Amino acid sequence: MNRTVAGGFWLIIYLIVILSPLFFMMIGDTPPERPFWVEFSVGLGFVGLVQTAVQFALIARYKTITAPYGIDLILKYHRQIATIAIGLLLAHPVILVIHNPGLLGLLNPVGGTMASRAGNWALYTFILLALLSYFRKRINLDYELWRVTHAGLALIAVVLAHVHIRLSAYYTETPWKHGVLIGISVVMLASLVYLRLIKPALLKRRPYRVAEIKAERGDTWSFTVTARDHEGMRFRPGQFAWLKLGESPFTVEEHPFSFSSSALEPKRLEFGIKELGDFTGGIGQVPIGTTAYLDGPHGAFSPDLEPAAGYAFYAGGVGITPFMSMLRTLADRGDKRPIVLFYGDKSWDATAFTDALAELEKRLDLTIVYVLEEPPEDWDGESGFIDAGVLERHLPEEGIERLHLVCGPEPMLDAVGKALEQREVPIRLIRFERFGLV
Amino acid sequence: MRHIYANRAAYLLAALLVVATALFAWLRSEGGTLVALDDDAPEVTEFDEVNGWAWRETGEQVFVADCQGCHVRLTHTPELFTAEGGRSYLIELVLFGFDGEMVIDGSARQVDHPAFAGHDDEQLAAVLNHVLVSWNNADELPEDPDLYLPDYIDEARDRELGPEEVAERRPSL
Ligand SMILES: Cc1cc2nc3c(=O)[nH]c(=O)nc-3n(C[C@H](O)[C@H](O)[C@H](O)COP(=O)(O)OP(=O)(O)OC[C@H]3O[C@@H](n4cnc5c(N)ncnc54)[C@H](O)[C@@H]3O)c2cc1C
């Protein structure tokens, strides 16, 4: 299926699922009508709940669902839409109480009725979950701990919300309607089982072995794994995989990294990994022969998905890795299309893969423009950041339409985005990849 | 710039969901509001005063403030009121709450009704009377119904029942 069509298709399915409870509540046996604001509030509650339940499916990395958008976008969307859903859930009691201040007592988390208590606790759990996600970095919550807590709280909140609905017993008095509502949640929660149990069990059959770890400049390591008795992973250059180390694929510790090797070698996969924290900090010391598992390929950041007459790549720091894969793949294929690579980093000594890039320059129609923040004294190239001036000097004036691919830290993405805007590059020709998913 | 489109898409989606919910609420309430408009017009009945106590205004106020959020109309109340033990059961229901099963129109529902013991005797007597005469309920009351008076509520307070006990005392219809 064409990506746009597929994207639209899933969006429609999404809407149908989310709005279906409202539809079902209106047909067949219906309880007596109530005032508009009461029904509106209750409707928001249903929509909000199903929307939160759907999040489980959204983040389960089903490739058919994520492929049209790219998983980074799905995760961004998850954040936005889950926030909206919690807003709707919050509006449910607030509207009821504004409509009828006599119900204020029902907001008491230890008073009110059993139904109201379950509802209150569901809502508090959702709000806690959202706050922990927004402030995770600020309160220094460990990423793995956050992940486990996040899934656990979400599960508890959805169950409490169902208890609330069961006890409030209005629309759900009709058994099949209640069944539909529970069914939607159960199907969605099953995604968690899929992601955390079924998928790892499948990965178990496709182990990899750490084959080589090579130090590059700039605290970066080339980390190579080879497929153990299977045909490896077919990926598109620019895509990434979640890497798990150790015998068990059921570990919660997994980190996403872009492939940096050629897509023509699916059995020998290389990643360029920069030391940054706990996991990446120890990556250079991982013993050769360690078992590894890969959940992938994921991502929609690839020239293969969008053929163009030529490309302009913009890399900031370790954001070079997906481009290494693209360039190596294109070189292996004998691709003749023109490519400009803008590569920004702190200093020449911190810039990884310069030797490999020099080799690639010989095999491709490739121009590399290094932009150094702190250039050495004898530097005659560009310095500072990749900005409109740099593009002005190096982006060829030409009759072809290039696709512009940008990957790097957030401020760099913004800066390049702005520079491209000044150069009047149409938005449809620009793609970003963010390493900061969470 | 997929991300820019995605931002817009999220807002658009949120707006769409709210509009769809409003439509649902409208469809589900239109009939209700129309009926309620007719029914809410205070029916001038012979019951407006019980033993010289004018309860109407209090009854309506309490109903709007505390009951309407969940109950649009209550049409089974006269039947309960006239059933054996129903008269005191209704008082106990509002005083001590209800936690258990209710059979309504042949189907069983798990019901958890709040207790309103914090309200004063006048308010509770008045709201019960309000329910007994509204929505044409008055037609189903006996000749001389002996509506509620604050004293009846006061007497019942001493029973100090739990919501589960109230559930057991519900007359079967
Ligand atoms: C699509 C994608 C591709 C990436 N490609 C590369 C690459 O090619 N090379 C590279 O060096 N880095 C890449 N990264 C970044 C890399 O995943 C993080 O640097 C790494 O997970 C940090 O883990 P840590 O424990 O060392 O650091 P920590 O100090 O634990 O974490 C630092 C920050 O990194 C993020 N992070 C930590 N763990 C994860 C995780 N499991 N999943 C997602 N984010 C996490 C969190 O925001 C955290 O606050 C990529 C990230 C994404 C999303």
XYZ file of C-alpha atoms and ligand atoms in Angstrom:
664
model
C 0.000 0.000 0.000
C 1.155 3.522 -0.767
C 2.370 5.242 2.428
C -0.093 8.115 2.302
C -2.992 5.762 1.715
C -1.792 3.480 4.492
C -1.381 6.475 6.809
C -4.913 7.649 6.080
C -6.264 4.139 6.481
C -4.874 3.734 10.005
C -6.071 7.195 10.971
C -9.612 6.264 9.984
C -9.412 2.962 11.861
C -8.169 4.908 14.864
C -11.109 7.292 14.764
C -13.602 4.483 14.322
C -12.238 2.624 17.329
C -12.180 5.704 19.533
C -15.662 6.869 18.638
C -17.245 3.422 18.539
C -18.337 3.393 22.216
C -20.388 6.555 21.664
C -22.080 4.918 18.720
C -22.816 1.715 20.604
C -24.181 3.601 23.598
C -26.765 5.210 21.337
C -28.160 2.118 19.695
C -30.270 -0.762 21.000
C -31.447 -0.552 24.598
C -30.687 2.877 25.913
C -31.164 4.179 29.448
C -33.242 7.351 29.901
C -31.823 10.541 28.451
C -30.056 12.968 30.709
C -29.211 16.670 30.379
C -26.759 17.646 27.628
C -23.858 18.443 29.940
C -24.185 15.154 31.775
C -24.143 13.205 28.513
C -21.307 15.339 27.153
C -19.250 14.702 30.243
C -19.929 10.966 30.154
C -19.143 10.868 26.426
C -15.785 12.543 27.048
C -15.100 9.913 29.668
C -15.701 7.086 27.196
C -13.691 8.722 24.427
C -10.857 9.548 26.814
C -10.692 6.018 28.156
C -10.668 4.290 24.787
C -8.088 6.771 23.626
C -5.805 5.930 26.507
C -6.332 2.209 25.915
C -5.434 2.615 22.237
C -2.048 3.986 23.283
C -1.000 0.465 24.185
C -1.407 -0.592 20.562
C 0.203 2.589 19.299
C 3.481 2.048 21.137
C 3.660 -1.709 20.566
C 5.851 -1.167 17.456
C 3.518 -3.016 15.083
C 5.369 -2.422 11.862
C 2.279 -2.227 9.682
C 0.990 0.647 11.818
C 4.249 2.527 12.303
C 5.655 2.111 8.793
C 3.649 4.871 7.107
C 4.555 7.486 9.732
C 7.861 6.456 11.266
C 7.988 5.359 14.848
C 9.430 8.635 16.127
C 6.332 10.365 14.897
C 4.128 7.713 16.444
C 5.820 8.220 19.795
C 5.510 11.967 19.534
C 1.898 11.495 18.638
C 1.504 9.121 21.573
C 2.632 11.895 23.901
C 0.282 14.456 22.409
C -2.767 12.296 22.074
C -2.355 10.694 25.494
C -2.152 14.169 27.006
C -5.314 15.122 25.174
C -6.982 11.921 26.389
C -6.125 12.675 30.006
C -7.502 16.177 29.464
C -10.792 14.673 28.267
C -10.873 12.330 31.256
C -10.278 15.269 33.578
C -13.064 17.210 31.898
C -15.493 14.394 32.699
C -15.824 15.026 36.476
C -15.156 18.757 36.145
C -18.099 19.268 33.791
C -20.362 17.137 35.985
C -19.544 19.232 39.032
C -19.843 22.564 37.251
C -23.181 21.460 35.861
C -24.278 20.359 39.282
C -22.197 21.672 42.194
C -24.075 19.299 44.481
C -21.848 16.530 43.147
C -18.705 18.142 44.515
C -18.544 15.492 47.238
C -17.944 12.863 44.562
C -14.496 14.332 43.891
C -13.393 13.257 47.346
C -10.982 10.363 46.692
C -11.856 8.653 49.969
C -15.518 9.652 50.142
C -18.291 9.674 47.589
C -19.424 6.339 46.240
C -17.382 3.279 45.304
C -17.890 4.286 41.689
C -16.650 7.814 42.191
C -13.680 6.596 44.190
C -12.580 4.224 41.436
C -12.984 7.047 38.919
C -10.997 9.485 41.034
C -8.150 7.060 41.529
C -8.062 6.212 37.835
C -7.756 9.891 37.044
C -5.062 10.528 39.674
C -3.100 7.577 38.338
C -3.285 8.948 34.800
C -2.191 12.380 35.971
C 0.714 10.949 37.968
C 1.778 8.983 34.913
C 1.710 12.100 32.744
C 3.660 14.168 35.286
C 6.331 11.472 35.629
C 6.715 11.459 31.853
C 6.946 15.227 31.505
C 9.378 15.644 34.385
C 11.324 12.388 34.055
C 14.533 14.111 33.079
C 14.171 16.934 35.582
C 13.658 14.596 38.520
C 16.387 12.300 37.195
C 14.155 9.280 37.040
C 16.065 6.377 35.569
C 14.840 5.651 32.045
C 14.301 1.903 32.571
C 12.531 2.470 35.901
C 10.338 5.076 34.275
C 9.405 2.670 31.515
C 8.280 -0.064 33.875
C 6.386 2.435 36.037
C 4.784 3.998 32.993
C 3.347 0.728 31.719
C 2.313 -0.358 35.228
C 0.511 2.865 36.061
C -1.220 2.901 32.689
C -2.465 -0.618 33.264
C -3.738 0.196 36.770
C -5.458 3.366 35.559
C -7.273 1.626 32.710
C -8.477 -1.131 35.038
C -9.657 1.391 37.663
C -11.488 3.308 34.961
C -13.284 0.117 34.004
C -14.227 -0.517 37.619
C -15.613 3.004 37.709
C -17.706 2.366 34.611
C -18.947 -0.952 35.934
C -20.019 0.588 39.243
C -21.533 3.672 37.664
C -23.663 1.251 35.678
C -25.588 3.382 33.281
C -24.884 2.653 29.636
C -23.051 -0.515 30.466
C -26.185 -2.039 31.972
C -26.701 -3.627 28.573
C -24.290 -6.587 28.751
C -23.154 -6.529 25.128
C -22.321 -2.837 25.354
C -20.276 -3.413 28.418
C -18.659 -6.318 26.585
C -17.677 -4.088 23.657
C -16.058 -1.588 25.974
C -14.128 -4.199 27.909
C -13.242 -5.960 24.656
C -11.611 -2.836 23.222
C -9.474 -2.424 26.312
C -8.508 -6.083 26.465
C -7.418 -6.096 22.816
C -5.369 -2.965 23.430
C -3.787 -4.238 26.627
C -2.859 -7.420 24.769
C -0.403 -5.231 22.859
C 1.589 -4.894 26.041
C 1.771 -8.666 26.279
C 2.855 -8.754 22.656
C 5.569 -6.135 23.097
C 6.978 -7.458 26.360
C 6.461 -11.224 26.075
C 5.579 -12.462 22.601
C 7.974 -10.291 20.668
C 10.976 -11.059 22.900
C 10.094 -14.747 22.637
C 10.279 -14.420 18.854
C 13.559 -12.514 19.115
C 14.991 -15.378 21.124
C 15.082 -17.406 17.924
C 17.181 -14.783 16.175
C 20.216 -14.113 18.328
C 23.214 -12.035 17.307
C 26.765 -12.113 18.556
C 28.935 -9.105 19.315
C 31.706 -9.564 16.768
C 33.782 -6.404 16.815
C 33.997 -3.160 18.770
C 36.207 -0.431 17.380
C 36.942 2.947 18.914
C 36.209 5.902 16.624
C 36.968 9.509 17.436
C 34.573 11.606 19.492
C 33.756 8.998 22.203
C 32.068 6.927 19.541
C 32.324 3.194 18.973
C 31.651 1.112 15.900
C 29.749 -1.779 17.370
C 29.322 -4.801 15.097
C 27.051 -7.788 15.603
C 26.712 -10.846 13.371
C 23.675 -13.055 12.899
C 23.912 -16.436 14.614
C 22.586 -19.117 12.269
C 19.939 -17.001 10.579
C 19.795 -14.645 7.655
C 20.135 -11.456 9.727
C 18.074 -8.323 9.316
C 17.046 -6.707 6.067
C 16.749 -2.976 6.636
C 16.635 0.232 4.685
C 19.601 2.549 5.152
C 18.614 5.169 7.745
C 16.519 2.797 9.804
C 17.301 1.742 13.365
C 16.797 -1.131 15.795
C 16.457 -1.532 19.547
C 19.547 -3.273 20.853
C 19.431 -5.607 23.836
C 22.557 -7.173 25.274
C 22.770 -10.453 27.196
C 21.227 -13.885 27.100
C 17.639 -12.836 27.770
C 15.591 -10.904 25.222
C 13.047 -10.225 28.000
C 15.161 -7.511 29.569
C 13.645 -4.019 29.874
C 17.004 -2.471 29.046
C 17.017 -1.790 25.316
C 18.301 1.185 23.388
C 17.568 2.378 19.875
C 20.492 2.867 17.484
C 20.622 3.590 13.777
C 22.386 1.067 11.598
C 25.601 2.532 10.261
C 26.546 -0.341 7.936
C 25.529 -1.082 4.374
C 22.031 -2.474 3.938
C 23.496 -4.974 1.476
C 25.029 -6.878 4.371
C 22.103 -8.037 6.485
C 24.135 -10.612 8.440
C 26.797 -8.252 9.666
C 25.278 -5.157 11.232
C 27.172 -2.177 12.515
C 26.061 0.642 14.801
C 27.888 3.865 15.616
C 27.331 4.441 19.309
C 28.319 7.555 21.229
C 29.100 7.406 24.937
C 26.425 9.361 26.690
C 25.148 7.586 29.796
C 25.002 4.287 31.676
C 24.436 1.975 28.781
C 26.363 3.726 26.041
C 29.168 4.585 28.492
C 30.008 0.900 28.856
C 29.553 -0.041 25.222
C 33.301 -0.138 24.505
C 33.870 -2.716 27.243
C 31.217 -5.226 26.180
C 33.003 -8.620 25.808
C 33.283 -9.914 22.264
C 30.969 -12.905 21.849
C 28.204 -11.433 24.048
C 24.723 -12.364 22.834
C 22.620 -9.512 21.452
C 19.046 -9.174 20.233
C 17.683 -6.640 17.782
C 14.114 -5.421 17.577
C 13.875 -3.875 14.156
C 14.121 -2.558 11.621
C 12.111 0.526 12.499
C 11.860 4.055 11.193
C 10.848 5.886 8.056
C 13.970 8.023 7.629
C 15.438 6.576 4.475
C 16.241 7.661 0.926
C 14.938 4.261 -0.191
C 11.441 5.248 0.847
C 11.636 8.472 -1.097
C 13.582 8.314 -4.302
C 14.932 11.693 -5.398
C 17.231 13.000 -8.092
C 19.831 13.879 -5.469
C 20.263 14.251 -1.740
C 21.477 16.730 0.830
C 22.375 15.212 4.190
C 22.792 17.244 7.371
C 24.452 15.470 10.304
C 25.123 16.839 13.770
C 27.524 14.784 15.909
C 26.484 11.171 16.282
C 23.580 11.997 13.955
C 26.054 10.930 11.255
C 25.244 7.219 11.819
C 22.158 6.860 9.605
C 24.023 8.714 6.855
C 26.973 6.335 7.148
C 24.553 3.540 6.352
C 22.975 5.473 3.488
C 26.326 6.374 1.955
C 27.744 2.858 2.337
C 24.608 1.354 0.829
C 24.521 3.787 -2.087
C 28.236 3.179 -2.726
C 27.733 -0.597 -2.701
C 24.928 -0.184 -5.195
C 27.112 1.978 -7.437
C 24.661 4.872 -7.143
C 25.560 7.897 -9.310
C 23.218 10.526 -7.867
C 24.790 13.711 -6.448
C 24.978 14.000 -2.665
C 26.099 16.834 -0.401
C 26.823 15.993 3.226
C 26.972 18.768 5.812
C 28.575 17.367 8.920
C 28.793 19.525 12.035
C 30.676 18.630 15.187
C 32.656 20.247 17.985
C 36.227 19.804 16.749
C 38.110 17.807 14.155
C 39.311 15.405 16.843
C 35.745 14.784 17.976
C 34.480 14.066 14.477
C 33.911 10.360 13.925
C 34.210 8.358 10.690
C 36.280 10.934 8.763
C 38.490 8.201 7.270
C 35.562 6.087 6.170
C 33.937 9.182 4.692
C 37.091 9.985 2.719
C 36.898 6.503 1.195
C 33.224 6.965 0.347
C 33.949 10.301 -1.330
C 35.965 8.336 -3.894
C 33.170 5.881 -4.651
C 30.233 8.301 -4.835
C 29.329 11.669 -6.347
C 29.717 13.004 -2.807
C 30.753 16.418 -1.503
C 31.413 16.676 2.219
C 31.242 20.000 4.028
C 32.590 19.806 7.582
C 31.409 22.562 9.904
C 33.453 22.739 13.109
C 32.436 24.617 16.197
C 36.035 24.841 17.412
C 38.207 24.460 14.291
C 41.969 23.861 14.516
C 44.256 26.805 13.675
C 45.065 25.700 10.144
C 41.423 24.964 9.275
C 40.235 26.431 5.991
C 36.778 24.866 5.989
C 33.517 26.087 7.497
C 33.303 26.909 11.181
C 30.482 27.634 13.619
C 27.149 25.919 13.010
C 25.335 24.726 9.912
C 23.344 27.841 9.002
C 21.933 29.699 6.020
C 25.400 31.087 5.172
C 26.921 27.610 4.944
C 24.059 26.414 2.746
C 24.390 29.504 0.571
C 28.056 28.711 -0.092
C 27.725 24.967 -0.632
C 24.236 23.965 -1.754
C 24.542 23.890 -5.538
C 22.144 26.004 -7.569
C 20.659 23.409 -9.856
C 17.675 22.174 -11.759
C 17.158 19.023 -9.742
C 15.076 18.526 -6.642
C 17.099 17.086 -3.805
C 15.640 15.442 -0.742
C 17.022 17.016 2.442
C 17.597 14.616 5.341
C 18.526 16.021 8.738
C 19.685 14.124 11.833
C 21.288 15.466 14.983
C 20.612 17.071 18.348
C 17.437 19.105 18.736
C 19.009 22.619 18.468
C 20.817 21.543 15.303
C 17.548 20.281 13.784
C 15.923 23.635 14.530
C 18.846 25.596 13.093
C 18.986 23.567 9.892
C 15.194 23.713 9.605
C 15.395 27.483 9.748
C 18.277 27.696 7.287
C 16.384 25.523 4.801
C 13.339 27.708 5.222
C 15.441 30.778 4.398
C 16.692 28.997 1.309
C 13.035 28.418 0.409
C 13.383 24.657 0.281
C 9.817 23.331 0.218
C 8.738 21.485 3.358
C 7.794 18.398 1.364
C 11.481 17.877 0.542
C 12.721 17.907 4.160
C 12.881 14.987 6.611
C 14.079 14.992 10.205
C 15.251 12.153 12.416
C 15.285 12.705 16.157
C 17.438 10.651 18.502
C 15.538 12.067 21.467
C 12.480 9.856 21.284
C 11.658 10.053 24.945
C 8.363 18.248 7.970
C 6.198 15.429 9.072
C 6.354 16.812 12.610
C 4.641 20.053 11.772
C 1.806 18.192 10.121
C 1.661 15.846 13.080
C 1.152 18.744 15.495
C -1.728 20.029 13.462
C -3.133 16.537 13.136
C -3.196 16.085 16.911
C -5.101 19.334 17.479
C -7.462 18.534 14.649
C -8.086 15.120 16.080
C -8.765 16.519 19.547
C -11.252 19.012 18.116
C -12.924 16.284 16.109
C -13.357 14.084 19.148
C -14.864 16.892 21.206
C -17.276 17.781 18.417
C -18.281 14.138 17.982
C -18.872 13.840 21.717
C -20.975 16.991 21.718
C -23.043 15.529 18.899
C -23.501 12.351 20.905
C -24.548 14.352 23.973
C -26.981 16.365 21.916
C -28.570 13.283 20.373
C -28.741 11.605 23.742
C -30.184 14.600 25.548
C -32.467 16.321 23.076
C -35.420 14.126 23.913
C -34.488 14.334 27.548
C -34.364 18.095 27.639
C -37.661 18.457 25.831
C -39.353 16.037 28.166
C -37.666 17.597 31.131
C -38.864 21.051 30.107
C -42.472 19.911 30.141
C -42.101 17.873 33.252
C -40.091 20.327 35.204
C -42.833 22.914 35.038
C -44.116 22.612 38.565
C -47.402 20.848 38.456
C -49.781 22.537 40.779
C -51.155 19.647 42.703
C -53.256 19.046 45.728
C -50.051 17.786 47.409
C -48.207 21.083 47.525
C -48.591 21.261 51.261
C -48.452 18.427 53.747
C -50.005 19.285 57.090
C -49.496 22.919 56.276
C -45.775 22.449 55.416
C -44.916 23.971 52.048
C -42.109 21.759 50.727
C -42.233 22.389 46.981
C -39.468 24.894 46.572
C -36.987 23.075 48.809
C -37.763 19.786 47.086
C -37.022 21.151 43.675
C -33.839 22.871 44.795
C -32.452 19.757 46.405
C -33.346 17.627 43.397
C -31.611 19.969 40.989
C -28.546 20.239 43.189
C -28.063 16.662 44.282
C -30.046 14.223 42.215
C -30.280 15.499 38.682
C -26.676 14.693 37.828
C -27.585 11.011 37.805
C -31.383 10.893 37.704
C -33.249 12.719 35.012
C -36.548 11.292 36.094
C -37.579 8.661 38.563
C -40.755 6.908 37.608
C -40.651 3.857 39.829
C -40.846 5.744 43.068
C -44.668 5.709 43.552
C -44.658 1.963 43.096
C -41.955 1.590 45.733
C -43.699 4.052 47.981
C -46.905 2.032 48.002
C -45.201 -1.375 48.305
C -44.947 -3.041 51.672
C -42.124 -1.405 53.645
C -41.395 0.927 50.725
C -42.273 4.093 52.521
C -39.521 3.721 55.113
C -37.161 2.141 52.591
C -37.141 5.342 50.530
C -36.161 7.353 53.580
C -33.420 4.885 54.412
C -32.165 4.950 50.840
C -31.548 8.693 50.908
C -30.277 8.704 54.491
C -27.918 5.744 54.455
C -27.293 5.066 50.772
C -27.640 1.808 48.900
C -25.065 -0.776 47.915
C -26.305 -3.904 46.226
C -28.484 -5.204 43.464
C -31.627 -3.539 42.209
C -34.041 -5.143 39.814
C -35.478 -2.540 37.504
C -37.730 -3.456 34.593
C -36.764 -7.078 35.039
C -32.997 -6.549 34.746
C -30.664 -6.612 37.708
C -28.238 -3.737 38.215
C -25.472 -3.251 40.670
C -26.237 0.084 42.292
C -24.170 2.241 44.585
C -26.249 5.192 45.794
C -24.688 7.887 47.959
C -25.965 8.584 51.478
C -27.315 12.047 52.166
C -27.471 11.933 55.962
C -25.725 15.305 55.992
C -28.816 17.027 54.646
C -31.401 18.220 57.117
C -34.776 16.603 57.664
C -36.709 19.243 55.707
C -34.494 18.842 52.669
C -34.783 15.081 52.537
C -38.524 14.986 53.137
C -39.006 17.676 50.518
C -36.929 15.980 47.860
C -38.712 12.667 48.361
C -42.027 14.436 47.963
C -40.684 16.154 44.877
C -39.892 12.827 43.284
C -43.240 11.391 44.308
C -45.244 14.050 42.486
C -43.052 14.983 39.495
C -43.209 13.494 35.977
C -46.843 12.571 36.385
C -45.890 10.321 39.288
C -48.666 11.945 41.273
C -51.226 10.084 39.151
C -50.032 6.833 40.594
C -50.227 7.813 44.212
C -53.129 6.561 46.360
C -56.035 8.845 47.354
C -54.508 10.123 50.527
C -50.811 9.398 50.148
C -49.450 10.653 53.463
C -46.409 12.346 51.932
C -43.197 12.785 53.885
C -42.767 15.166 56.780
C -39.432 16.159 58.367
C -40.327 14.258 61.521
C -40.373 10.967 59.641
C -36.797 11.517 58.563
C -35.759 12.421 62.061
C -37.210 9.169 63.416
C -35.454 7.084 60.766
C -32.005 8.511 61.571
C -31.823 6.367 64.709
C -31.861 3.199 62.621
C -28.266 3.787 61.547
C -28.237 1.249 58.726
C -25.403 0.482 56.361
C -25.915 0.772 52.594
C -25.881 -3.024 52.215
C -28.647 -3.346 54.819
C -30.697 -0.801 52.942
C -30.266 -2.898 49.837
C -31.719 -5.873 51.618
C -34.744 -3.913 52.763
C -35.781 -2.903 49.266
C -39.274 -4.160 48.499
C -39.350 -6.327 45.409
C -41.607 -4.939 42.711
C 15.707 6.530 16.432
C 16.947 6.664 17.260
C 18.165 6.385 16.724
C 19.317 6.526 17.485
N 20.500 6.253 16.915
C 21.625 6.396 17.628
C 22.884 6.110 17.064
O 22.984 5.694 15.904
N 23.981 6.297 17.815
C 23.909 6.735 19.109
O 24.951 6.894 19.746
N 22.724 7.030 19.678
C 21.578 6.850 18.975
N 20.389 7.144 19.563
C 20.366 7.632 20.945
C 20.544 6.490 21.945
O 19.432 5.626 21.884
C 20.680 7.018 23.363
O 21.794 7.844 23.414
C 20.871 5.918 24.381
O 19.715 5.148 24.482
C 21.247 6.513 25.729
O 21.271 5.496 26.701
P 22.230 5.584 27.995
O 21.734 4.608 28.989
O 23.626 5.459 27.582
O 22.070 7.050 28.493
P 21.215 7.586 29.691
O 22.047 8.550 30.451
O 20.547 6.498 30.419
O 20.101 8.351 28.899
C 20.297 9.613 28.348
C 19.018 9.942 27.618
O 18.906 9.105 26.453
C 17.573 8.684 26.281
N 17.456 7.224 26.381
C 17.988 6.408 27.312
N 17.631 5.145 27.115
C 16.866 5.143 26.025
C 16.189 4.135 25.341
N 16.242 2.872 25.716
N 15.440 4.483 24.275
C 15.372 5.765 23.876
N 15.998 6.769 24.486
C 16.733 6.470 25.554
C 16.770 9.306 27.386
O 16.164 10.483 26.925
C 17.767 9.609 28.438
O 17.349 10.648 29.266
C 19.239 6.988 18.820
C 18.017 7.242 19.358
C 16.865 7.091 18.606
C 15.559 7.382 19.228
